[in-house]
mmCIF file of C-alpha atoms in Angstrom:
data_model
loop_
_atom_site.group_PDB
_atom_site.id
_atom_site.type_symbol
_atom_site.label_atom_id
_atom_site.label_comp_id
_atom_site.label_asym_id
_atom_site.label_seq_id
_atom_site.Cartn_x
_atom_site.Cartn_y
_atom_site.Cartn_z
ATOM 1 C CA MET A 871 0.000 0.000 0.000
ATOM 2 C CA LYS A 872 1.340 3.414 -0.923
ATOM 3 C CA LEU A 873 2.225 5.844 1.850
ATOM 4 C CA TYR A 874 -0.532 8.326 0.959
ATOM 5 C CA LYS A 875 -3.130 5.547 1.204
ATOM 6 C CA VAL A 876 -1.916 4.718 4.705
ATOM 7 C CA VAL A 877 -2.222 8.389 5.719
ATOM 8 C CA LEU A 878 -5.706 8.765 4.223
ATOM 9 C CA SER A 879 -6.904 5.561 5.870
ATOM 10 C CA GLY A 880 -5.624 6.721 9.248
ATOM 11 C CA LEU A 881 -7.295 10.127 8.925
ATOM 12 C CA ALA A 882 -10.573 8.532 7.869
ATOM 13 C CA LEU A 883 -10.447 6.304 10.956
ATOM 14 C CA CYS A 884 -9.663 9.360 13.076
ATOM 15 C CA ALA A 885 -12.642 11.253 11.695
ATOM 16 C CA SER A 886 -15.033 8.375 12.295
ATOM 17 C CA MET A 887 -13.828 7.896 15.865
ATOM 18 C CA THR A 888 -14.132 11.614 16.538
ATOM 19 C CA ALA A 889 -17.671 11.749 15.191
ATOM 20 C CA PHE A 890 -18.639 8.827 17.418
ATOM 21 C CA ALA A 891 -17.023 10.398 20.464
ATOM 22 C CA GLN A 892 -18.697 13.767 19.905
ATOM 23 C CA LYS A 893 -22.197 12.439 19.391
ATOM 24 C CA PRO A 894 -23.158 12.803 23.072
ATOM 25 C CA ALA A 895 -22.083 16.470 22.932
ATOM 26 C CA GLU A 896 -24.422 17.062 20.009
ATOM 27 C CA GLU A 897 -27.231 15.540 22.062
ATOM 28 C CA GLY A 898 -26.635 17.969 24.911
ATOM 29 C CA ALA A 899 -23.880 16.422 27.025
ATOM 30 C CA LYS A 900 -21.737 19.022 28.779
ATOM 31 C CA THR A 901 -18.442 17.193 29.259
ATOM 32 C CA VAL A 902 -15.369 19.265 28.352
ATOM 33 C CA TYR A 903 -11.774 17.946 28.068
ATOM 34 C CA ASP A 904 -8.885 20.354 28.689
ATOM 35 C CA PHE A 905 -5.461 19.258 27.399
ATOM 36 C CA VAL A 906 -2.642 19.075 29.986
ATOM 37 C CA PRO A 907 1.019 19.243 28.766
ATOM 38 C CA HIS A 908 2.876 16.086 29.824
ATOM 39 C CA PHE A 909 5.954 13.890 29.429
ATOM 40 C CA TYR A 910 5.854 10.325 28.119
ATOM 41 C CA ILE A 911 8.279 7.424 27.722
ATOM 42 C CA GLN A 912 8.357 4.966 24.847
ATOM 43 C CA GLY A 913 9.937 1.584 24.154
ATOM 44 C CA GLN A 914 9.882 -0.103 20.721
ATOM 45 C CA ILE A 915 11.358 -3.112 18.958
ATOM 46 C CA GLY A 916 11.232 -4.267 15.357
ATOM 47 C CA GLY A 917 13.278 -4.614 12.203
ATOM 48 C CA GLN A 918 15.413 -2.592 9.815
ATOM 49 C CA TYR A 919 15.998 -2.731 6.087
ATOM 50 C CA THR A 920 19.231 -1.165 4.844
ATOM 51 C CA LEU A 921 18.814 -0.141 1.213
ATOM 52 C CA GLY A 922 21.141 -2.137 -1.070
ATOM 53 C CA GLU A 923 21.554 -4.085 -4.278
ATOM 54 C CA ILE A 924 21.109 -7.642 -2.978
ATOM 55 C CA SER A 925 17.801 -9.357 -2.136
ATOM 56 C CA PHE A 926 15.492 -7.731 0.414
ATOM 57 C CA GLY A 927 15.617 -10.571 2.955
ATOM 58 C CA LYS A 928 19.422 -10.513 3.144
ATOM 59 C CA LEU A 929 19.422 -6.869 4.229
ATOM 60 C CA LEU A 930 16.962 -7.213 7.142
ATOM 61 C CA SER A 931 18.274 -6.807 10.684
ATOM 62 C CA PRO A 932 16.890 -6.338 14.236
ATOM 63 C CA ASN A 933 16.206 -2.872 15.619
ATOM 64 C CA ALA A 934 15.151 -1.253 18.917
ATOM 65 C CA GLN A 935 14.373 2.230 20.180
ATOM 66 C CA LEU A 936 13.905 4.011 23.522
ATOM 67 C CA GLY A 937 12.574 7.536 23.823
ATOM 68 C CA ILE A 938 11.218 10.263 26.061
ATOM 69 C CA GLY A 939 8.927 12.993 24.783
ATOM 70 C CA TYR A 940 6.987 16.067 25.832
ATOM 71 C CA GLN A 941 3.608 17.044 24.397
ATOM 72 C CA PHE A 942 3.290 20.841 24.533
ATOM 73 C CA ASN A 943 -0.267 21.012 23.209
ATOM 74 C CA PRO A 944 -2.719 18.648 21.472
ATOM 75 C CA VAL A 945 -0.788 18.881 18.175
ATOM 76 C CA PHE A 946 2.878 19.723 18.748
ATOM 77 C CA GLY A 947 5.567 17.891 20.753
ATOM 78 C CA LEU A 948 9.245 16.899 20.899
ATOM 79 C CA ARG A 949 10.777 13.434 21.264
ATOM 80 C CA LEU A 950 14.360 12.530 22.180
ATOM 81 C CA SER A 951 15.152 8.901 21.356
ATOM 82 C CA ALA A 952 17.962 6.459 20.713
ATOM 83 C CA ASN A 953 17.587 3.991 17.850
ATOM 84 C CA ALA A 954 20.111 1.133 17.761
ATOM 85 C CA TRP A 955 21.237 -2.364 16.892
ATOM 86 C CA GLN A 956 22.385 -3.366 13.421
ATOM 87 C CA SER A 957 22.644 -2.391 9.756
ATOM 88 C CA LYS A 958 23.722 -4.495 6.780
ATOM 89 C CA GLY A 959 25.487 -4.134 3.440
ATOM 90 C CA GLY A 960 25.700 -6.388 0.419
ATOM 91 C CA TRP A 961 27.329 -6.867 -2.975
ATOM 92 C CA ASP A 962 26.514 -9.148 -5.909
ATOM 93 C CA LEU A 963 29.901 -9.639 -7.585
ATOM 94 C CA ALA A 964 29.498 -10.706 -11.201
ATOM 95 C CA ALA A 965 33.201 -11.593 -11.559
ATOM 96 C CA ASN A 966 32.837 -14.774 -9.520
ATOM 97 C CA ASN A 967 29.004 -14.976 -9.375
ATOM 98 C CA THR A 968 29.065 -14.555 -5.578
ATOM 99 C CA THR A 969 26.862 -12.570 -3.182
ATOM 100 C CA TYR A 970 28.701 -10.994 -0.279
ATOM 101 C CA LYS A 971 27.044 -9.435 2.751
ATOM 102 C CA TRP A 972 28.223 -7.867 5.999
ATOM 103 C CA LYS A 973 26.742 -6.288 9.101
ATOM 104 C CA TYR A 974 27.811 -3.583 11.547
ATOM 105 C CA ASN A 975 26.405 -2.042 14.721
ATOM 106 C CA TYR A 976 25.227 1.458 15.494
ATOM 107 C CA VAL A 977 23.384 3.685 17.962
ATOM 108 C CA ALA A 978 21.597 6.810 16.724
ATOM 109 C CA PRO A 979 20.423 9.479 19.203
ATOM 110 C CA GLN A 980 17.917 11.769 17.520
ATOM 111 C CA LEU A 981 15.511 14.639 18.209
ATOM 112 C CA ASP A 982 12.159 14.747 16.415
ATOM 113 C CA LEU A 983 9.348 17.266 16.123
ATOM 114 C CA THR A 984 6.049 15.426 16.483
ATOM 115 C CA PHE A 985 2.713 16.465 14.978
ATOM 116 C CA ASN A 986 -0.519 14.721 16.015
ATOM 117 C CA LEU A 987 -2.437 14.790 12.733
ATOM 118 C CA SER A 988 -5.601 13.375 14.309
ATOM 119 C CA ASN A 989 -5.844 16.234 16.813
ATOM 120 C CA LEU A 990 -4.866 18.770 14.146
ATOM 121 C CA LEU A 991 -7.587 17.733 11.698
ATOM 122 C CA CYS A 992 -10.253 16.239 13.963
ATOM 123 C CA GLY A 993 -9.907 18.137 17.243
ATOM 124 C CA PHE A 994 -8.603 17.086 20.648
ATOM 125 C CA ASN A 995 -10.324 13.977 21.998
ATOM 126 C CA PRO A 996 -8.506 11.971 24.727
ATOM 127 C CA ASN A 997 -10.886 9.036 24.223
ATOM 128 C CA ARG A 998 -10.070 8.586 20.536
ATOM 129 C CA ILE A 999 -9.037 4.973 19.856
ATOM 130 C CA PHE A 1000 -6.484 5.752 17.127
ATOM 131 C CA ASN A 1001 -4.129 8.720 16.681
ATOM 132 C CA LEU A 1002 -1.931 9.247 13.628
ATOM 133 C CA SER A 1003 1.242 11.350 14.009
ATOM 134 C CA PHE A 1004 4.026 12.620 11.753
ATOM 135 C CA LEU A 1005 7.617 12.968 13.010
ATOM 136 C CA ILE A 1006 10.553 14.770 11.433
ATOM 137 C CA GLY A 1007 14.038 15.460 12.759
ATOM 138 C CA GLY A 1008 17.545 14.084 12.766
ATOM 139 C CA GLY A 1009 20.546 13.118 14.826
ATOM 140 C CA ALA A 1010 23.932 11.407 14.844
ATOM 141 C CA ASN A 1011 24.528 7.811 13.714
ATOM 142 C CA ILE A 1012 27.444 6.308 15.672
ATOM 143 C CA ALA A 1013 28.577 3.116 13.877
ATOM 144 C CA TRP A 1014 31.253 0.537 14.752
ATOM 145 C CA ASN A 1015 32.286 -3.104 14.293
ATOM 146 C CA ASN A 1016 32.697 -2.997 10.500
ATOM 147 C CA ASP A 1017 35.104 -5.972 10.447
ATOM 148 C CA GLU A 1018 32.904 -8.092 8.147
ATOM 149 C CA ALA A 1019 33.106 -5.418 5.430
ATOM 150 C CA HIS A 1020 36.915 -5.610 5.635
ATOM 151 C CA ASP A 1021 36.713 -9.410 5.276
ATOM 152 C CA VAL A 1022 34.525 -9.025 2.186
ATOM 153 C CA ASP A 1023 36.987 -6.560 0.672
ATOM 154 C CA ALA A 1024 39.841 -9.029 1.241
ATOM 155 C CA ALA A 1025 37.825 -11.903 -0.228
ATOM 156 C CA VAL A 1026 36.925 -9.903 -3.333
ATOM 157 C CA ARG A 1027 40.533 -8.893 -3.907
ATOM 158 C CA ALA A 1028 41.649 -12.491 -3.522
ATOM 159 C CA ALA A 1029 38.991 -13.733 -5.935
ATOM 160 C CA THR A 1030 39.839 -11.237 -8.686
ATOM 161 C CA LYS A 1031 42.979 -10.295 -10.510
ATOM 162 C CA VAL A 1032 45.074 -7.382 -9.379
ATOM 163 C CA GLY A 1033 43.959 -4.403 -11.388
ATOM 164 C CA ASP A 1034 40.659 -6.033 -12.293
ATOM 165 C CA SER A 1035 37.911 -3.399 -12.494
ATOM 166 C CA TYR A 1036 35.876 -5.328 -9.932
ATOM 167 C CA ALA A 1037 38.555 -5.413 -7.236
ATOM 168 C CA GLY A 1038 37.667 -2.863 -4.590
ATOM 169 C CA GLN A 1039 35.489 -1.019 -7.080
ATOM 170 C CA ASN A 1040 32.534 -0.384 -4.774
ATOM 171 C CA LEU A 1041 34.187 -0.633 -1.336
ATOM 172 C CA GLN A 1042 36.035 2.631 -1.779
ATOM 173 C CA TYR A 1043 34.363 4.004 1.373
ATOM 174 C CA LEU A 1044 35.497 1.153 3.602
ATOM 175 C CA TRP A 1045 35.823 2.348 7.209
ATOM 176 C CA ASP A 1046 36.968 0.955 10.525
ATOM 177 C CA GLY A 1047 36.856 1.974 14.173
ATOM 178 C CA THR A 1048 33.914 4.200 15.166
ATOM 179 C CA LYS A 1049 32.315 6.633 12.721
ATOM 180 C CA VAL A 1050 29.824 9.418 13.510
ATOM 181 C CA ARG A 1051 27.586 10.696 10.719
ATOM 182 C CA GLY A 1052 24.630 13.042 10.740
ATOM 183 C CA PHE A 1053 21.303 11.811 9.399
ATOM 184 C CA GLY A 1054 17.790 13.010 8.667
ATOM 185 C CA HIS A 1055 14.686 11.197 9.835
ATOM 186 C CA ALA A 1056 10.959 11.161 9.035
ATOM 187 C CA ALA A 1057 8.267 8.769 10.225
ATOM 188 C CA LEU A 1058 4.565 8.024 10.541
ATOM 189 C CA ALA A 1059 3.308 6.651 13.862
ATOM 190 C CA GLY A 1060 -0.065 5.192 14.791
ATOM 191 C CA ASP A 1061 -1.058 4.858 18.466
ATOM 192 C CA PHE A 1062 -3.932 2.695 19.692
ATOM 193 C CA ARG A 1063 -5.340 3.847 23.045
ATOM 194 C CA VAL A 1064 -5.414 1.256 25.828
ATOM 195 C CA SER A 1065 -6.054 3.637 28.740
ATOM 196 C CA ASP A 1066 -5.461 7.275 29.750
ATOM 197 C CA ARG A 1067 -1.806 6.423 30.431
ATOM 198 C CA VAL A 1068 -0.996 3.620 27.966
ATOM 199 C CA ALA A 1069 -1.026 3.306 24.164
ATOM 200 C CA LEU A 1070 0.301 0.584 21.855
ATOM 201 C CA GLY A 1071 1.878 1.851 18.677
ATOM 202 C CA LEU A 1072 3.344 1.135 15.259
ATOM 203 C CA GLU A 1073 5.973 3.386 13.679
ATOM 204 C CA VAL A 1074 7.538 3.317 10.209
ATOM 205 C CA GLY A 1075 10.501 5.609 9.568
ATOM 206 C CA ALA A 1076 13.060 6.485 6.904
ATOM 207 C CA ASN A 1077 16.633 7.636 7.610
ATOM 208 C CA VAL A 1078 19.085 9.190 5.142
ATOM 209 C CA LEU A 1079 22.886 9.431 5.552
ATOM 210 C CA SER A 1080 25.953 10.092 3.410
ATOM 211 C CA ASP A 1081 27.124 7.577 0.796
ATOM 212 C CA HIS A 1082 29.905 6.442 3.181
ATOM 213 C CA TYR A 1083 27.614 4.564 5.617
ATOM 214 C CA ASN A 1084 27.623 1.050 4.071
ATOM 215 C CA SER A 1085 31.253 1.214 2.769
ATOM 216 C CA LYS A 1086 30.125 1.008 -0.870
ATOM 217 C CA LYS A 1087 30.551 3.899 -3.280
ATOM 218 C CA ALA A 1088 27.232 4.401 -5.065
ATOM 219 C CA GLY A 1089 27.172 8.122 -5.831
ATOM 220 C CA ASN A 1090 23.952 8.675 -3.845
ATOM 221 C CA PRO A 1091 22.910 8.834 -0.161
ATOM 222 C CA ASP A 1092 22.547 5.684 1.910
ATOM 223 C CA TRP A 1093 19.176 4.842 3.467
ATOM 224 C CA TYR A 1094 17.802 2.556 6.130
ATOM 225 C CA PHE A 1095 14.149 2.033 7.074
ATOM 226 C CA ASN A 1096 12.727 0.999 10.451
ATOM 227 C CA ALA A 1097 9.444 -0.686 11.336
ATOM 228 C CA LEU A 1098 8.813 -0.670 15.095
ATOM 229 C CA ALA A 1099 6.087 -1.774 17.487
ATOM 230 C CA GLY A 1100 5.984 -0.727 21.119
ATOM 231 C CA ILE A 1101 4.326 0.922 24.076
ATOM 232 C CA LYS A 1102 3.940 4.574 25.106
ATOM 233 C CA ILE A 1103 3.264 5.550 28.720
ATOM 234 C CA ASN A 1104 2.136 9.039 29.731
ATOM 235 C CA LEU A 1105 3.849 10.396 32.840
ATOM 236 C CA GLY A 1106 1.077 12.214 34.671
ATOM 237 C CA LYS A 1107 -2.317 13.435 33.523
ATOM 238 C CA SER A 1108 -2.800 14.266 29.854
ATOM 239 C CA TYR A 1109 -6.148 16.037 30.274
ATOM 240 C CA ASN A 1110 -8.661 17.389 32.769
ATOM 241 C CA LYS A 1111 -12.340 16.593 32.554
ATOM 242 C CA ARG A 1112 -15.003 19.195 33.399
ATOM 243 C CA GLU A 1113 -18.751 18.804 33.680
ATOM 244 C CA ILE A 1114 -20.811 21.833 32.690
ATOM 245 C CA PRO A 1115 -24.314 21.723 34.185
ATOM 246 C CA ALA A 1116 -27.242 22.195 31.854
ATOM 247 C CA PRO A 1117 -28.316 25.847 31.862
ATOM 248 C CA ALA A 1118 -31.533 26.858 33.542
ATOM 249 C CA PRO A 1119 -34.362 27.941 31.241
ATOM 250 C CA GLN A 1120 -33.925 31.557 30.166
ATOM 251 C CA VAL A 1121 -37.383 32.304 28.813
ATOM 252 C CA VAL A 1122 -37.704 35.645 30.604
ATOM 253 C CA GLU A 1123 -34.165 36.647 29.634
ATOM 254 C CA ARG A 1124 -34.774 36.021 25.978
ATOM 255 C CA VAL A 1125 -37.987 38.066 25.957
ATOM 256 C CA VAL A 1126 -36.270 41.009 27.681
ATOM 257 C CA GLU A 1127 -33.296 40.838 25.308
ATOM 258 C CA LYS A 1128 -35.579 40.845 22.289
ATOM 259 C CA VAL A 1129 -37.322 43.990 23.550
ATOM 260 C CA VAL A 1130 -33.959 45.668 24.247
ATOM 261 C CA GLU A 1131 -32.833 45.238 20.666
ATOM 262 C CA LYS A 1132 -35.978 47.039 19.385
ATOM 263 C CA PRO A 1133 -36.102 50.827 19.178
ATOM 264 C CA ALA A 1134 -39.335 50.836 21.203
ATOM 265 C CA PRO A 1135 -39.244 51.758 24.951
ATOM 266 C CA VAL A 1136 -38.044 48.992 27.256
ATOM 267 C CA VAL A 1137 -40.371 47.684 29.945
ATOM 268 C CA GLU A 1138 -38.480 46.809 33.138
ATOM 269 C CA LYS A 1139 -39.416 45.762 36.638
ATOM 270 C CA HIS A 1140 -39.816 48.921 38.659
ATOM 271 C CA ASP A 1141 -37.072 47.946 41.154
ATOM 272 C CA GLN A 1142 -34.414 46.468 38.842
ATOM 273 C CA MET A 1143 -32.904 46.453 35.370
ATOM 274 C CA GLN A 1144 -30.837 43.798 33.568
ATOM 275 C CA ARG A 1145 -28.747 44.214 30.459
ATOM 276 C CA ASN A 1146 -26.678 41.592 28.634
ATOM 277 C CA VAL A 1147 -23.625 42.962 26.845
ATOM 278 C CA TYR A 1148 -22.472 40.514 24.146
ATOM 279 C CA TYR A 1149 -18.994 40.099 22.637
ATOM 280 C CA THR A 1150 -17.396 38.586 19.583
ATOM 281 C CA ILE A 1151 -14.904 35.767 20.085
ATOM 282 C CA ALA A 1152 -11.748 36.647 22.065
ATOM 283 C CA LYS A 1153 -12.794 40.333 22.424
ATOM 284 C CA THR A 1154 -13.044 42.310 25.665
ATOM 285 C CA ASP A 1155 -13.933 45.813 24.432
ATOM 286 C CA VAL A 1156 -17.615 46.778 24.404
ATOM 287 C CA ASP A 1157 -18.867 46.983 20.847
ATOM 288 C CA VAL A 1158 -20.475 50.257 19.747
ATOM 289 C CA ALA A 1159 -23.766 48.422 19.196
ATOM 290 C CA GLN A 1160 -23.703 47.254 22.848
ATOM 291 C CA GLU A 1161 -22.756 50.596 24.487
ATOM 292 C CA LYS A 1162 -26.411 51.670 24.788
ATOM 293 C CA LYS A 1163 -26.984 48.768 27.202
ATOM 294 C CA VAL A 1164 -24.286 50.036 29.551
ATOM 295 C CA GLN A 1165 -25.756 53.529 29.351
ATOM 296 C CA ASP A 1166 -29.207 52.115 30.237
ATOM 297 C CA ILE A 1167 -27.784 50.670 33.443
ATOM 298 C CA ALA A 1168 -26.030 53.949 34.254
ATOM 299 C CA ASP A 1169 -29.247 55.935 33.705
ATOM 300 C CA PHE A 1170 -31.122 53.579 36.022
ATOM 301 C CA LEU A 1171 -28.468 53.960 38.740
ATOM 302 C CA ASN A 1172 -28.400 57.751 38.381
ATOM 303 C CA GLU A 1173 -32.185 57.851 38.683
ATOM 304 C CA HIS A 1174 -32.242 55.540 41.713
ATOM 305 C CA LYS A 1175 -29.463 56.676 44.024
ATOM 306 C CA ASP A 1176 -29.947 53.716 46.386
ATOM 307 C CA ALA A 1177 -29.564 51.118 43.602
ATOM 308 C CA LYS A 1178 -26.437 49.039 43.127
ATOM 309 C CA VAL A 1179 -25.267 46.937 40.212
ATOM 310 C CA SER A 1180 -23.602 43.531 39.905
ATOM 311 C CA VAL A 1181 -21.450 43.077 36.794
ATOM 312 C CA THR A 1182 -20.587 39.452 35.960
ATOM 313 C CA GLY A 1183 -18.360 38.352 33.083
ATOM 314 C CA TYR A 1184 -18.612 35.047 31.200
ATOM 315 C CA ALA A 1185 -16.811 33.243 28.371
ATOM 316 C CA ASP A 1186 -18.061 30.441 26.140
ATOM 317 C CA ALA A 1187 -16.743 26.958 26.891
ATOM 318 C CA GLY A 1188 -16.694 26.005 23.225
ATOM 319 C CA THR A 1189 -13.446 27.855 22.493
ATOM 320 C CA GLY A 1190 -10.146 28.534 24.252
ATOM 321 C CA ASN A 1191 -9.275 26.886 27.547
ATOM 322 C CA ALA A 1192 -10.146 27.497 31.195
ATOM 323 C CA LYS A 1193 -7.208 29.840 31.848
ATOM 324 C CA ILE A 1194 -7.778 32.007 28.783
ATOM 325 C CA ASN A 1195 -11.535 32.125 29.299
ATOM 326 C CA ALA A 1196 -11.167 33.176 32.952
ATOM 327 C CA LYS A 1197 -9.004 36.112 31.854
ATOM 328 C CA LEU A 1198 -11.425 37.132 29.072
ATOM 329 C CA ALA A 1199 -14.456 37.063 31.365
ATOM 330 C CA GLN A 1200 -12.692 39.120 34.064
ATOM 331 C CA GLU A 1201 -11.522 41.770 31.590
ATOM 332 C CA ARG A 1202 -14.995 42.049 30.071
ATOM 333 C CA ALA A 1203 -16.596 42.651 33.471
ATOM 334 C CA GLU A 1204 -13.930 45.180 34.491
ATOM 335 C CA LYS A 1205 -14.355 47.206 31.281
ATOM 336 C CA VAL A 1206 -18.124 47.430 31.732
ATOM 337 C CA ALA A 1207 -17.547 48.577 35.314
ATOM 338 C CA LYS A 1208 -15.079 51.196 34.054
ATOM 339 C CA MET A 1209 -17.669 52.511 31.582
ATOM 340 C CA LEU A 1210 -20.241 52.812 34.385
ATOM 341 C CA LYS A 1211 -17.769 54.854 36.420
ATOM 342 C CA GLY A 1212 -17.364 57.075 33.370
ATOM 343 C CA TYR A 1213 -21.093 57.749 33.512
ATOM 344 C CA GLY A 1214 -20.695 59.001 37.089
ATOM 345 C CA ILE A 1215 -21.485 55.816 39.009
ATOM 346 C CA ASP A 1216 -19.497 55.556 42.241
ATOM 347 C CA GLU A 1217 -17.262 52.487 42.557
ATOM 348 C CA SER A 1218 -18.905 51.548 45.869
ATOM 349 C CA ARG A 1219 -22.151 50.854 44.015
ATOM 350 C CA ILE A 1220 -20.529 48.394 41.554
ATOM 351 C CA THR A 1221 -19.770 44.729 42.269
ATOM 352 C CA VAL A 1222 -17.553 42.976 39.710
ATOM 353 C CA ASP A 1223 -17.475 39.185 39.341
ATOM 354 C CA SER A 1224 -16.243 36.657 36.765
ATOM 355 C CA LYS A 1225 -17.369 33.092 36.103
ATOM 356 C CA GLY A 1226 -14.985 32.354 33.210
ATOM 357 C CA ASP A 1227 -16.408 29.344 31.353
ATOM 358 C CA THR A 1228 -17.376 27.451 34.511
ATOM 359 C CA VAL A 1229 -20.945 28.730 34.255
ATOM 360 C CA GLN A 1230 -22.811 28.922 30.959
ATOM 361 C CA PRO A 1231 -25.974 31.034 31.391
ATOM 362 C CA PHE A 1232 -27.265 30.262 27.892
ATOM 363 C CA SER A 1233 -27.736 27.017 25.985
ATOM 364 C CA GLU A 1234 -26.414 28.620 22.782
ATOM 365 C CA ASN A 1235 -22.605 28.596 22.998
ATOM 366 C CA ASP A 1236 -21.919 31.986 21.353
ATOM 367 C CA ARG A 1237 -24.326 33.843 23.670
ATOM 368 C CA ASN A 1238 -22.097 32.939 26.631
ATOM 369 C CA ARG A 1239 -19.527 35.538 25.536
ATOM 370 C CA VAL A 1240 -21.387 38.047 27.691
ATOM 371 C CA VAL A 1241 -21.388 40.429 30.645
ATOM 372 C CA ILE A 1242 -24.657 40.358 32.600
ATOM 373 C CA ALA A 1243 -25.286 43.591 34.513
ATOM 374 C CA VAL A 1244 -28.157 43.615 37.040
ATOM 375 C CA ALA A 1245 -29.022 46.893 38.779
ATOM 376 C CA LYS A 1246 -31.591 46.917 41.589
ATOM 377 C CA TYR A 1247 -32.614 48.685 44.773
#
């Protein structure tokens, strides 16, 4: 199966799982998941194929990897890992109709940027069964124990005439001791959720190095490919769960708000007045269209000198996070209070409060970007 088909299949699975998980929310459930940055550890084992000219099976070798990562947000993270064990080289020598092969050891510490494609395209959902991620980075390949390549070089020279064009032709990059070479790395990883802390995963990666890695001179970079299976364990909580209670019916509120938006006179209770000042997403300044509501409250307070006002800010739970929404709601309430002071209302008559997104006064998400001001005596 081609790589793009694997990616599309994974994203389709992600979308279906997300739709299933979000169905309760569409039916009125009020459970909200807030992402928590966290570390994780990972252990994997599998196989490697070192690209070469001999048959595929002769260039397979064992492979293992250990890593530690940090997930900064639902999409972006970093992973530091060490991939190690064995690579192979091979040569089909036509001069004596013989296939030669050799192996050598390595360890490759590397740093990768990680991108959770499922969360990027389908939204954060800690209960999703499958997550597809893309990794890209690089590191240093530290290789040693290349004795078998030296033995092959000696055997080829012994089997061919001195000066023969085959003798040593492709082993011009023969090395010994320990060699350190930089490499680039890219991979796709699929994680299957077992619990909040544990996931089982599959990872397929490609690594590119200089032409000197497998001792043969080919005039192009050397490659090896890893296929790994393993376990990932989150260290600490990866999300917080909040329950938002269903809002109380707001029949009276909606009728009052509808009257307020009309140019006709507003009918209020004789001993109190309520105005709802609405905001666009992420904004804290009072829109020009909403300023009249603040002035209404100020006029009521100036007319009734014994009246006081409570100003309460809210933010919608459908966007942002708890920290951001708490700040937005507080700033909204404080700016309405500041406007009232500008209309001559003494600070002692104003009470400022903020509920952030912990309370949602309206069932419609966007209407919860609001400051509710209630003046009464």
